[in-house]
PDB file of C-alpha atoms in Angstrom:
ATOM      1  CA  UNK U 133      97.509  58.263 125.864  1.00  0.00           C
ATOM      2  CA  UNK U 134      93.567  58.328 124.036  1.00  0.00           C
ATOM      3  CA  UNK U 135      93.910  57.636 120.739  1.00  0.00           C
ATOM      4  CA  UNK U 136      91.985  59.913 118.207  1.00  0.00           C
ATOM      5  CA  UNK U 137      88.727  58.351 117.141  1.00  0.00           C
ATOM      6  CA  UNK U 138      89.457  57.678 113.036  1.00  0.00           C
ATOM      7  CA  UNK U 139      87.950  60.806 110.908  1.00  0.00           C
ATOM      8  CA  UNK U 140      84.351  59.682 109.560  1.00  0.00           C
ATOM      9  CA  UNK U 141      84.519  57.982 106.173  1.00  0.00           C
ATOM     10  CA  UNK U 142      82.524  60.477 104.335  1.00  0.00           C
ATOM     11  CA  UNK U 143      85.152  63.581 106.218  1.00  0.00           C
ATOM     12  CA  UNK U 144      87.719  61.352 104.698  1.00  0.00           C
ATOM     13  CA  UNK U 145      86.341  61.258 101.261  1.00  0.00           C
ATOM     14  CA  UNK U 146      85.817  64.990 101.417  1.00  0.00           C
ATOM     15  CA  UNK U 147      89.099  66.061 102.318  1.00  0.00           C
ATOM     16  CA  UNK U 148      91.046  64.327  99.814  1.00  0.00           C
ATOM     17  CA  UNK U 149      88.539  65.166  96.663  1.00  0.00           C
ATOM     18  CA  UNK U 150      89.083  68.800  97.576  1.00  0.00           C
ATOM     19  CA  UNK U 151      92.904  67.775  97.540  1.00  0.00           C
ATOM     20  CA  UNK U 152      92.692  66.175  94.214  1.00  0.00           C
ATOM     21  CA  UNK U 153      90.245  68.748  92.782  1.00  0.00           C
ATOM     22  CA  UNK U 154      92.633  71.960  93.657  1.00  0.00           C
ATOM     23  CA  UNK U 155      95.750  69.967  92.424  1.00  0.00           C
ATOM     24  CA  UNK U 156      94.816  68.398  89.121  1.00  0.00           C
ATOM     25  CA  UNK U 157      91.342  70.306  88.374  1.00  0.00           C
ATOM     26  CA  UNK U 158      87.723  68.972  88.798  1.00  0.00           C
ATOM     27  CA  UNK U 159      87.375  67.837  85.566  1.00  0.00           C
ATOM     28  CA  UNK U 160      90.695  65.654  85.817  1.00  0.00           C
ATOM     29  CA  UNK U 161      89.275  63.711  89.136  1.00  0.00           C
ATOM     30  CA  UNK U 162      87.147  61.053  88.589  1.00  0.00           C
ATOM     31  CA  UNK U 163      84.576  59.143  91.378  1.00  0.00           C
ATOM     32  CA  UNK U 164      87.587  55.893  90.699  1.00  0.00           C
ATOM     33  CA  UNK U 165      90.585  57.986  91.195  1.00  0.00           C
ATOM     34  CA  UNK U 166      89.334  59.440  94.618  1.00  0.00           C
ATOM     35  CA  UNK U 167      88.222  56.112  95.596  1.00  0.00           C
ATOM     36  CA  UNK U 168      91.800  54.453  94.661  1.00  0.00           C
ATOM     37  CA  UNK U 169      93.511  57.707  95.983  1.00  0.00           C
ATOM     38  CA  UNK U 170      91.323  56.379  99.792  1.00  0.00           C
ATOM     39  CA  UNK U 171      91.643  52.950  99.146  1.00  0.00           C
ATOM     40  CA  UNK U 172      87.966  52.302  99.296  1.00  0.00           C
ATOM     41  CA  UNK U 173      85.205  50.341  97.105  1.00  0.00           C
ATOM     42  CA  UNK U 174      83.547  52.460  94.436  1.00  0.00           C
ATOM     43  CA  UNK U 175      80.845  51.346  96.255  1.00  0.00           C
ATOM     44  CA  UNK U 176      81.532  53.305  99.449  1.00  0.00           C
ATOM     45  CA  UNK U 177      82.229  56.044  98.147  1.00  0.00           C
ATOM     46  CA  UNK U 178      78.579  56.338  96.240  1.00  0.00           C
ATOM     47  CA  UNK U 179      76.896  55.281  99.807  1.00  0.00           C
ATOM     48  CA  UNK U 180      78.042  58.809 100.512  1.00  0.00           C
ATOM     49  CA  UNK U 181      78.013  60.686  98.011  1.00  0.00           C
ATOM     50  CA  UNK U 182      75.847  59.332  95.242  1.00  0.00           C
ATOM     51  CA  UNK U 183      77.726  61.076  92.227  1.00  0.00           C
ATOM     52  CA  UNK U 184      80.176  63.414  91.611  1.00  0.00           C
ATOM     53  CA  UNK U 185      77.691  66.575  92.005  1.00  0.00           C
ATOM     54  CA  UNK U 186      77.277  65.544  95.746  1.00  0.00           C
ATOM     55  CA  UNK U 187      81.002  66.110  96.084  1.00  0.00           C
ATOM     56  CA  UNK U 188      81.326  69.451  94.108  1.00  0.00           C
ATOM     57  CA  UNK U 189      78.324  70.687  96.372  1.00  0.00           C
ATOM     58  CA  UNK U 190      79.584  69.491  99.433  1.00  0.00           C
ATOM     59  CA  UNK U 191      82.694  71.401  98.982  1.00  0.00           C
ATOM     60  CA  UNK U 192      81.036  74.275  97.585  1.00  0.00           C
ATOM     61  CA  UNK U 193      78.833  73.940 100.796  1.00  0.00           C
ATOM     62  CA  UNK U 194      81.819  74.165 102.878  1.00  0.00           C
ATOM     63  CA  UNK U 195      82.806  77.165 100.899  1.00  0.00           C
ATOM     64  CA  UNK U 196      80.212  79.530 100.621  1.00  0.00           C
ATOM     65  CA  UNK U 197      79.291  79.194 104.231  1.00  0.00           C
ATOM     66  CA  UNK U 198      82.895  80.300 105.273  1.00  0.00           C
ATOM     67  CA  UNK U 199      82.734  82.849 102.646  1.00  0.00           C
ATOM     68  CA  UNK U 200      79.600  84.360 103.624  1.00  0.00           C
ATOM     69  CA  UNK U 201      80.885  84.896 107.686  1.00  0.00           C
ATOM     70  CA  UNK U 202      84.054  86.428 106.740  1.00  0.00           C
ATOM     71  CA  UNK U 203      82.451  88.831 104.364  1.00  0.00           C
ATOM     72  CA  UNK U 204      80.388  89.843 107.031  1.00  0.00           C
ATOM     73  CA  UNK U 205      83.367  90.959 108.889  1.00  0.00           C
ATOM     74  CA  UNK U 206      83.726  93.653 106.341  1.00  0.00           C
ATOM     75  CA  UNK U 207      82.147  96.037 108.281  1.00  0.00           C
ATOM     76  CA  UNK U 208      84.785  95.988 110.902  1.00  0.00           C
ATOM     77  CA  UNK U 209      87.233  96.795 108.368  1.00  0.00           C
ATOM     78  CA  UNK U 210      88.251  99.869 109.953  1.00  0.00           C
ATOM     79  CA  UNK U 211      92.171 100.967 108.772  1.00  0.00           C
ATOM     80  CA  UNK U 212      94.288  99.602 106.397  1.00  0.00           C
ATOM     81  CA  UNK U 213      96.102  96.989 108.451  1.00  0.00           C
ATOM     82  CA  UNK U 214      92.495  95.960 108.811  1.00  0.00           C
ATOM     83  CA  UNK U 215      92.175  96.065 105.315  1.00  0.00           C
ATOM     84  CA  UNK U 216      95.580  94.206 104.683  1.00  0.00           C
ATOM     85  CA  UNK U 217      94.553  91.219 107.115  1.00  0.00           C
ATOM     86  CA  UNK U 218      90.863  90.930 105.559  1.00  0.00           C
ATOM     87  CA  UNK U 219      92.253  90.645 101.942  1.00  0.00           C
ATOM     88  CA  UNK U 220      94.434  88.178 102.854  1.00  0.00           C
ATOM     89  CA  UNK U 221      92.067  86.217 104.285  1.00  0.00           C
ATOM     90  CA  UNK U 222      89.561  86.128 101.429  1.00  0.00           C
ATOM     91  CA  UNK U 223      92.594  85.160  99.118  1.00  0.00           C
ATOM     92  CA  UNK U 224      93.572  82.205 101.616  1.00  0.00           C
ATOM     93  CA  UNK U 225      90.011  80.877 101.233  1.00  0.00           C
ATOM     94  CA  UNK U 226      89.634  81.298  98.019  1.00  0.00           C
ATOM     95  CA  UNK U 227      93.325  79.333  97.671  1.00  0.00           C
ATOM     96  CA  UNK U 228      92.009  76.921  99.889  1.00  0.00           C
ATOM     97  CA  UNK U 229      88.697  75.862  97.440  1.00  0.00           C
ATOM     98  CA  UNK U 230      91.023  77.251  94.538  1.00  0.00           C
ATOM     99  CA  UNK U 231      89.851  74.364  92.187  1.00  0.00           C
ATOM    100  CA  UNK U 232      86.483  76.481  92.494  1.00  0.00           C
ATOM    101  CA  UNK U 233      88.479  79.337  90.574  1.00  0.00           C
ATOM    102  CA  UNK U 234      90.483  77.277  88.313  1.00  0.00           C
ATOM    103  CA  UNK U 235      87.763  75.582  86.776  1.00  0.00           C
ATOM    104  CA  UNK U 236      84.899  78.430  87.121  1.00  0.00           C
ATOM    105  CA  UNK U 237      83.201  78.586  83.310  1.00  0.00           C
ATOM    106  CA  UNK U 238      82.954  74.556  83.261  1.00  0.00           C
ATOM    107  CA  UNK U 239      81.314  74.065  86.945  1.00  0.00           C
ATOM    108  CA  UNK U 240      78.786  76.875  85.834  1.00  0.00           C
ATOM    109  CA  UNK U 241      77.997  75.760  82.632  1.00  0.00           C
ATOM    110  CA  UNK U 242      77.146  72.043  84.126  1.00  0.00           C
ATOM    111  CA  UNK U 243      76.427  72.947  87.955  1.00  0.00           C
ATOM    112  CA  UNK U 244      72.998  74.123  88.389  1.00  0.00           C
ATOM    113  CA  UNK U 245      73.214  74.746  92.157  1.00  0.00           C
ATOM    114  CA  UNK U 246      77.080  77.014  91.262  1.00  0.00           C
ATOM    115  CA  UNK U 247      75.372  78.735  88.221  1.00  0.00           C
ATOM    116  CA  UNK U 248      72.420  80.144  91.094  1.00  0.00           C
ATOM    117  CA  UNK U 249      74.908  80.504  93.904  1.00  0.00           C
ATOM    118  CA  UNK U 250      78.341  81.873  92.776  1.00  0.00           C
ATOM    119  CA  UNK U 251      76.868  84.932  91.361  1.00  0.00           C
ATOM    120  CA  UNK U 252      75.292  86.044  94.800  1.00  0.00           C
ATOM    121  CA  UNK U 253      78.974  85.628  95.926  1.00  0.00           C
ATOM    122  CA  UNK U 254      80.582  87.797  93.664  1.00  0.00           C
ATOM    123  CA  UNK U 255      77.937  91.051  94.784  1.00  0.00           C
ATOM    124  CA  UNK U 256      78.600  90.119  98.675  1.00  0.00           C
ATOM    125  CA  UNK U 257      81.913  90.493  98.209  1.00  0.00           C
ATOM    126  CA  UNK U 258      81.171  93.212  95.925  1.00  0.00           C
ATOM    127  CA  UNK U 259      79.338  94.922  98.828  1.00  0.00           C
ATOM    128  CA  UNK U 260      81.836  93.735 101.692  1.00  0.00           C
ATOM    129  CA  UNK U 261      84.729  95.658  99.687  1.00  0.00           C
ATOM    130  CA  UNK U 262      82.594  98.702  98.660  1.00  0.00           C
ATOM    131  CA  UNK U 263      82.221  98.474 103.099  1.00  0.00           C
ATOM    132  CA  UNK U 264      85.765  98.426 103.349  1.00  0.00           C
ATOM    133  CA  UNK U 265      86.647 101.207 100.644  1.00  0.00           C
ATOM    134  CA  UNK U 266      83.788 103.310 102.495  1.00  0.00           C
ATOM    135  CA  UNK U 267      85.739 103.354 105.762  1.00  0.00           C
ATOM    136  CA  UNK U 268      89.041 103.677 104.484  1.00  0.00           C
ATOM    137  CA  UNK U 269      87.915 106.475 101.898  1.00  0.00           C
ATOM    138  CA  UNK U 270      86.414 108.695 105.329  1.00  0.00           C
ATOM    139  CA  UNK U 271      82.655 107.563 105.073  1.00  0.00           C
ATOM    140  CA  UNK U 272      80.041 108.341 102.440  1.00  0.00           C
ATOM    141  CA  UNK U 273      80.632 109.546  98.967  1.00  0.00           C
ATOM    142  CA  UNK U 274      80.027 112.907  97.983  1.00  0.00           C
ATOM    143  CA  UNK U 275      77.658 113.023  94.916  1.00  0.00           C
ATOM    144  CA  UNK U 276      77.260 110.283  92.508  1.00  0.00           C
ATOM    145  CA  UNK U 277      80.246 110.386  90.566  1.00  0.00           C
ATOM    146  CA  UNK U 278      82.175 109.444  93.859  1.00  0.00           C
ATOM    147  CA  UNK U 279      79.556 106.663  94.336  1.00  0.00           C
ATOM    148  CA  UNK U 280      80.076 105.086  90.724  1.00  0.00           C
ATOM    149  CA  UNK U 281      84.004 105.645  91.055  1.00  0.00           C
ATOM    150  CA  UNK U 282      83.807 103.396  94.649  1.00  0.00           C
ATOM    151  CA  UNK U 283      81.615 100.867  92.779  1.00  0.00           C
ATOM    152  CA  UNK U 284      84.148 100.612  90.294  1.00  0.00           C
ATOM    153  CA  UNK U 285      86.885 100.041  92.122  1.00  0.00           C
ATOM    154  CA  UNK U 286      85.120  97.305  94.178  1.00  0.00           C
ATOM    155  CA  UNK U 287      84.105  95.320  90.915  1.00  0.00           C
ATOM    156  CA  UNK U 288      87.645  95.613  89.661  1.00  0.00           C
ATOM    157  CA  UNK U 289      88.977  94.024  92.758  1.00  0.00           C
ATOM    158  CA  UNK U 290      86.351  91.309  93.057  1.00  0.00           C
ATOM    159  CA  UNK U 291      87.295  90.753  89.368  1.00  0.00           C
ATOM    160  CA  UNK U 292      91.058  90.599  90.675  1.00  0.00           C
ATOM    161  CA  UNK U 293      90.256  87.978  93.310  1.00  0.00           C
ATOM    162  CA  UNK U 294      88.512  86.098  91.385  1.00  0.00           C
ATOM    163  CA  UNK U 295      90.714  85.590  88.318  1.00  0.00           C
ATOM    164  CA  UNK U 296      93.900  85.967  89.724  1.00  0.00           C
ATOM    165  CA  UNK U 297      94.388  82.124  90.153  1.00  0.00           C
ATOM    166  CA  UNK U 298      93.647  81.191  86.352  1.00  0.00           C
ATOM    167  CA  UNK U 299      95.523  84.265  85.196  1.00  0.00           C
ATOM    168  CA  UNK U 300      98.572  82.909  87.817  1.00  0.00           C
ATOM    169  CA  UNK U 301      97.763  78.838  86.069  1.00  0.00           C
ATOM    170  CA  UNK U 302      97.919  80.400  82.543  1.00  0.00           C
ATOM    171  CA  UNK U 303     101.258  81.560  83.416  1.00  0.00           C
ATOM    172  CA  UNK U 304     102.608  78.706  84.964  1.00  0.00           C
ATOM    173  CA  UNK U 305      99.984  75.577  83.956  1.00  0.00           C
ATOM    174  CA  UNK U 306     102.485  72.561  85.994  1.00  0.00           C
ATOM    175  CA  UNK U 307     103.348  74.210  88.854  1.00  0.00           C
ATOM    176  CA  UNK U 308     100.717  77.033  89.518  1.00  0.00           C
ATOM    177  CA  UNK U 309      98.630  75.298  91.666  1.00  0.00           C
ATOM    178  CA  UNK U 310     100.960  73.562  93.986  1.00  0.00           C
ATOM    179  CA  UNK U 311     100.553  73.563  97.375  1.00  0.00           C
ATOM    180  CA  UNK U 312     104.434  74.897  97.501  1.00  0.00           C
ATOM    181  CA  UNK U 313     103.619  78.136  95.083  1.00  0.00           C
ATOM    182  CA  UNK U 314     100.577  79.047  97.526  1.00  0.00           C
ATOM    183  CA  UNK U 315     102.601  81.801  99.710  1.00  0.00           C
ATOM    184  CA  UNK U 316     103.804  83.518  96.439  1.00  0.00           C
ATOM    185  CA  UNK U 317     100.521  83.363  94.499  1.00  0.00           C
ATOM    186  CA  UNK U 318      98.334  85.262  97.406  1.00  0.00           C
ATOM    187  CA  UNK U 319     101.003  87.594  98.073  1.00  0.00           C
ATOM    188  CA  UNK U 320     101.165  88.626  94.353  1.00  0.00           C
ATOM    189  CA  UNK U 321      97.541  88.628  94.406  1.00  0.00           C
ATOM    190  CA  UNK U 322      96.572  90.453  97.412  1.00  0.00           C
ATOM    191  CA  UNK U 323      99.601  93.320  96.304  1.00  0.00           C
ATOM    192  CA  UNK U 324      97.530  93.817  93.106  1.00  0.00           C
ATOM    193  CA  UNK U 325      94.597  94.099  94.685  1.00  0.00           C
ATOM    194  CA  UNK U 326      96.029  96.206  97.281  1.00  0.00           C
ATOM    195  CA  UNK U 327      97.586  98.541  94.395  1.00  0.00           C
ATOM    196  CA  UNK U 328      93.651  99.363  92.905  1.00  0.00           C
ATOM    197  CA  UNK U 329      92.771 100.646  96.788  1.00  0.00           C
ATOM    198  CA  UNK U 330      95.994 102.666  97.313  1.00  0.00           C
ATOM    199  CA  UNK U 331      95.672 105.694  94.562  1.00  0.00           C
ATOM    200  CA  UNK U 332      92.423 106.565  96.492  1.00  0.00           C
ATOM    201  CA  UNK U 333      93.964 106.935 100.094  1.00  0.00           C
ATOM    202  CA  UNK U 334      94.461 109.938 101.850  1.00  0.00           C
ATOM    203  CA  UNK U 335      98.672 110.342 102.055  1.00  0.00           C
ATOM    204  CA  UNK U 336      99.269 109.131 105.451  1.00  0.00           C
ATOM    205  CA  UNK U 337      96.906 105.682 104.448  1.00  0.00           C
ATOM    206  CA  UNK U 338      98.862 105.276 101.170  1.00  0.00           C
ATOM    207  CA  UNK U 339     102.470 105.715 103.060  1.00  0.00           C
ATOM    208  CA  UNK U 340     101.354 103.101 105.585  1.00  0.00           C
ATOM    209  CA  UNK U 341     100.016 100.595 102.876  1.00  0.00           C
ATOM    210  CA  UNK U 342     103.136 100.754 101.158  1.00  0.00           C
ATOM    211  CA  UNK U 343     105.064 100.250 103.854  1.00  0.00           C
ATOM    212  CA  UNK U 344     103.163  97.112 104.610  1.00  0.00           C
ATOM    213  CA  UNK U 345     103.195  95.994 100.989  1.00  0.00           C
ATOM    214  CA  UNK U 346     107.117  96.221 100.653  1.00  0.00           C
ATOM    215  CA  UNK U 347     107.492  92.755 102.308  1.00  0.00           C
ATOM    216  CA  UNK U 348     105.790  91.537  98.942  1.00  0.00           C
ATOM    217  CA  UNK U 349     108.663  92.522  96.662  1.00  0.00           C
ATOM    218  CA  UNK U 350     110.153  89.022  96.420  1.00  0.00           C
ATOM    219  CA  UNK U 351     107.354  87.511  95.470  1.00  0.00           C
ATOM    220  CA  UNK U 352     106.917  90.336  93.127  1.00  0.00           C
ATOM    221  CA  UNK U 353     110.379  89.110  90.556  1.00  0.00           C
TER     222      UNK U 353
END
């Protein structure tokens, strides 16, 4: 049997800082613990990524570009086990570059190329759910109020999806973030953001998101 060619130093580097980063927090990770974490020279690792910026980037990179083609997919968001499976989604990748979430406020205050980007984020996925409620909620709005009250609802859940993982840390700072506590977490989040959409389905939606939603209970205690 082939063995695999050996991952590419800087893939290597990559993966683990986002490791380190989601478990401990950006801040907490410094150039010499991801090098000892590797086993590699200091030296190595700035070959490939000249500073710590590169590596935050990188990632960030990574992020937004899978962000951006699964927000596209809003518009085929066409029932709600449609809508179930999409949210889901966005809170796995958000989970999966959570140190992104955890340590929002300090990357933007210090992160010139976050402080540009990561607002253009928040109004695709803005617009993406607005798509979503729009097919759910039988097309159009009728007038403006209806227009506003959709808006609304799709800033409060972006608001959800965005803060759910600090609001989850501040409630349990040591073990929040573990890999272990992942299932739980999204399943708590994605039922809250799940409850803002159901008061605004027609019965036979509601009945059917609830029914999906019930698996969520133990996660819910």
């Amino acid at each position: 049997m082939a063995k695999k060619a050996p991952r590419r130093t800087a893939e290597r580097i990559l993966v683990a800082t986002l490791e380190l980063f989601n478990r401990f927090g950006e801040p907490n990770v410094s150039t010499t613990v991801i090098s000892a974490e590797l086993n590699i020279s200091p030296g190595n690792l700035y070959y490939h990524f000249p500073s710590k910026d590169e590596l935050v980037n990188t990632l960030f990179d990574q992020y937004e570009a899978r962000m951006v083609v699964l927000l596209a997919a809003s518009d085929d968001v066409r029932d709600v086990e449609d809508a179930w499976f999409f949210l889901h989604t966005l809170f796995e990748l958000i989970w999966a570059y959570r140190f992104l979430y955890r340590d929002l406020n300090h990357l933007l205050s210090r992160n010139r190329r976050l402080e540009t980007h990561f607002p253009a984020i928040l109004l695709r996925k803005k617009s993406a759910l607005r798509t979503v409620l729009d097919h759910l909620m039988r097309g159009e709005p009728r007038g403006p109020e209806e227009a506003a009250s959709r808006d609304a609802i799709a800033a409060s859940m972006v608001v959800l999806l965005t803060y759910w993982l600090s609001y989850e840390y501040v409630l349990q700072p040591r073990t929040a973030m573990e890999p272990e506590n992942a299932q739980d977490a999204l399943l708590r989040g994605a039922y809250h953001v799940l409850s803002l959409l159901a008061p605004h389905l027609d019965l036979e939606r509601r009945a059917y998101l609830q029914a999906l939603t019930q698996a969520y209970e133990p996660a819910l205690t």
